[in-house]
């Protein structure tokens, strides 16, 4: 049912996916414990590579490098909290605590970004619409129209731009101020064109009975047994982790000095369960991909036979 | 109650605000159960206004009078939900009627509005997708569909609400011939399979009139004819005789009707309508002619007679040949593409070894199916896209007219649109003079203060052309210049192009419109699979093709050779008639 996608997990019910993504992102954002963050960072990084490939992940890491530069090199020169001085600049201490805090915060930010990238691949407009449409139908409808309008506008802009080149008004032939001017013109054409079309769209909506009474919200998803299993599994694995976090089992202090609660006993079990919950969709995807590969090669031979 | 027409109106008149003349005047008509009715007339004759009166939420704003009924009840007092479900409306522009982002959701939209539960929507969307053959694009975003697919989706999204009657306002005006045929086939099947009544307004009548049960003819806001397709010819003839002027819808009639009008026997009241009927009629006609002719000569054998007519046709071909010779006198090549290749994405070639030579002072038509790369070729010639391989050589300045004239208009009035092309020197007197002349030339002088967006399609097209001409180019590249234009506007456009050619300009146009190209182009080329397959003068081009040719040519093939316009057939027949 889902669009062509390299993820098996993306084919699950939107509620399962939403549950997973929210659990991961929120937890990453509230926990401050370095071990917990490291776990989240590593799993999200792995899943990111699985879904997007090494290249895009490396791009994200490069952005992380910039963040690291600010958090670890620049920030400690301005923030002097902490009790373990590394060296002094103008009589002010650059402390180990600030540097370490910078590293951890960068890792957290990166982990959140990675989870967002994962979410971007797992969710698509259809699932988002399902989720919003179920809860707030008007917003859902609005989102849907935006999803439709954006590619349309891009296409229209291309048409307008080409037409202006055709007139000799834009493109390489034009001077630089001329190009700016023509860009503004193109934009104004785009706006008036889009506005005019939107009137026709609203007539078409009305013609098909929009605003004549209570609407229903149709979707193509249905809950399967597997989805329920996933939901239960996630509740089980994530609940312990959240409870442990809430009870202070994953407490961490960075200032004035670094104090981390050791991850042992029941806390370590809860964290391990959480890690399992986070990692299992990735494993599921890898497993599904292996299965699909078998199917693909089979098809390949069929095609060869026909040739 | 059973005999109640689905839709009817009595003495309906309507006038738009701030207009003195009625847009439609004193119209009474009935649409019966399961009927397929075609409403024809040139653009601006009030077809759309009339159609909109039958859909409650679309009745235009202005002053109207008369009565409208749906199954004998007052249409204006109809329940909104009932109106939405029972009366389906499909408009001209495929893009702007789509509301949602996915095909399946578009189908479901109307049902959602009626508050129908999900399980039922699921069943009905599946059913409709099956019926319209859209399974393979059911999950696609609507933006990825072709124009023809979009329009079929619009139809499906209305039909899913199970209407008794469909109103369609020139639904194929923006489609290419294949999309048009597919759309009309689907519509015809709906009418046959489900008995849904259809009221269809159209300008291009070749395909729709043979499908119709009844034809309504409008002229300047009045309904002047209501008849079966076979009698359209005689009705128009009668009207023209009575009023002493040409009916504006006449040029749009099917080829068979046009030929019949000129050449039918006295007392023959019904005309052939489809190509098939036209061929049968022509065959009998030729045979009969032969008999009288042969009776004079030696009184035997039917076949000679056909030869005889073919003989006169070849005389005609002689005249054509002379014209052709004139056309073939080629000037120097002003635009040349040499083995050009182009692709948007790696591995997806659009043009491959595309070569063409355009001689100066000619109208060159590039024809070809959908997605054959015609528009791309034009953009490569213009330099909007850079070829991957090969070269484009030009002599003189090039200007390109995009398919949609809307993409050109930046100003508030028609006059400013032209002024701005002069480099923004708005108030110099000399430039003002040039603009005045251009407006006069384009016959837009009276509209100079109007907003370009309020002009009709044909007027917009002319204004866009004017913008191009203000820059005084040597070569004009036009992308589908006849899209959505009616016969009269097409003739005007052709006049304009011919005019430009005599002034030494060159026109390259890309078009689906075979009649237009056959009639007005000097050279035609067929683009297929990224290459120019054939490139010939229009006569040879259309004469040699069997499938990719004009209706008249299909009608006369094998009976009279060398005809590709209704006028050619009538000329040949009349000549043969004179000879015998």
mmCIF file of C-alpha atoms in Angstrom, chain B residues 361-365 401 441-442 461-462 465 468-469 475-478 480-482 485 489-511 516-517 520-522:
data_model
loop_
_atom_site.group_PDB
_atom_site.id
_atom_site.type_symbol
_atom_site.label_atom_id
_atom_site.label_comp_id
_atom_site.label_asym_id
_atom_site.label_seq_id
_atom_site.Cartn_x
_atom_site.Cartn_y
_atom_site.Cartn_z
ATOM 1 C CA UNK B 361 9.526 32.988 -44.459
ATOM 2 C CA UNK B 362 7.651 29.728 -43.927
ATOM 3 C CA UNK B 363 5.287 28.220 -41.403
ATOM 4 C CA UNK B 364 6.826 25.030 -40.145
ATOM 5 C CA UNK B 365 4.661 22.672 -38.073
ATOM 6 C CA UNK B 401 5.576 31.652 -26.977
ATOM 7 C CA UNK B 441 -3.079 45.090 -35.768
ATOM 8 C CA UNK B 442 -4.149 42.568 -33.139
ATOM 9 C CA UNK B 461 -3.312 34.324 -27.366
ATOM 10 C CA UNK B 462 -3.215 37.352 -29.651
ATOM 11 C CA UNK B 465 1.727 37.150 -29.684
ATOM 12 C CA UNK B 468 6.481 38.795 -28.777
ATOM 13 C CA UNK B 469 6.108 40.901 -31.877
ATOM 14 C CA UNK B 475 11.819 33.673 -35.897
ATOM 15 C CA UNK B 476 8.771 32.826 -33.782
ATOM 16 C CA UNK B 477 8.537 29.553 -31.901
ATOM 17 C CA UNK B 478 4.965 28.781 -30.858
ATOM 18 C CA UNK B 480 0.370 24.786 -29.222
ATOM 19 C CA UNK B 481 -0.939 28.161 -30.365
ATOM 20 C CA UNK B 482 -4.409 26.802 -31.217
ATOM 21 C CA UNK B 485 -9.343 28.301 -29.705
ATOM 22 C CA UNK B 489 -10.020 32.536 -33.862
ATOM 23 C CA UNK B 490 -7.883 29.906 -35.530
ATOM 24 C CA UNK B 491 -8.516 31.444 -38.915
ATOM 25 C CA UNK B 492 -7.527 34.836 -37.527
ATOM 26 C CA UNK B 493 -4.378 33.412 -36.009
ATOM 27 C CA UNK B 494 -3.498 31.788 -39.315
ATOM 28 C CA UNK B 495 -4.033 35.096 -41.091
ATOM 29 C CA UNK B 496 -1.686 36.749 -38.632
ATOM 30 C CA UNK B 497 0.983 34.105 -39.103
ATOM 31 C CA UNK B 498 0.682 34.248 -42.887
ATOM 32 C CA UNK B 499 1.014 37.998 -42.670
ATOM 33 C CA UNK B 500 4.185 37.700 -40.672
ATOM 34 C CA UNK B 501 5.609 35.272 -43.194
ATOM 35 C CA UNK B 502 5.087 37.678 -46.029
ATOM 36 C CA UNK B 503 6.999 40.192 -43.949
ATOM 37 C CA UNK B 504 9.877 37.768 -43.982
ATOM 38 C CA UNK B 505 9.449 36.281 -40.533
ATOM 39 C CA UNK B 506 9.589 32.573 -39.911
ATOM 40 C CA UNK B 507 7.186 30.622 -37.772
ATOM 41 C CA UNK B 508 7.864 27.268 -36.155
ATOM 42 C CA UNK B 509 4.908 25.812 -34.339
ATOM 43 C CA UNK B 510 4.245 22.700 -32.379
ATOM 44 C CA UNK B 511 0.701 21.398 -32.576
ATOM 45 C CA UNK B 516 -4.886 23.678 -38.653
ATOM 46 C CA UNK B 517 -1.531 22.379 -39.823
ATOM 47 C CA UNK B 520 -2.040 26.652 -43.005
ATOM 48 C CA UNK B 521 1.417 25.165 -42.559
ATOM 49 C CA UNK B 522 3.908 25.143 -45.409
#
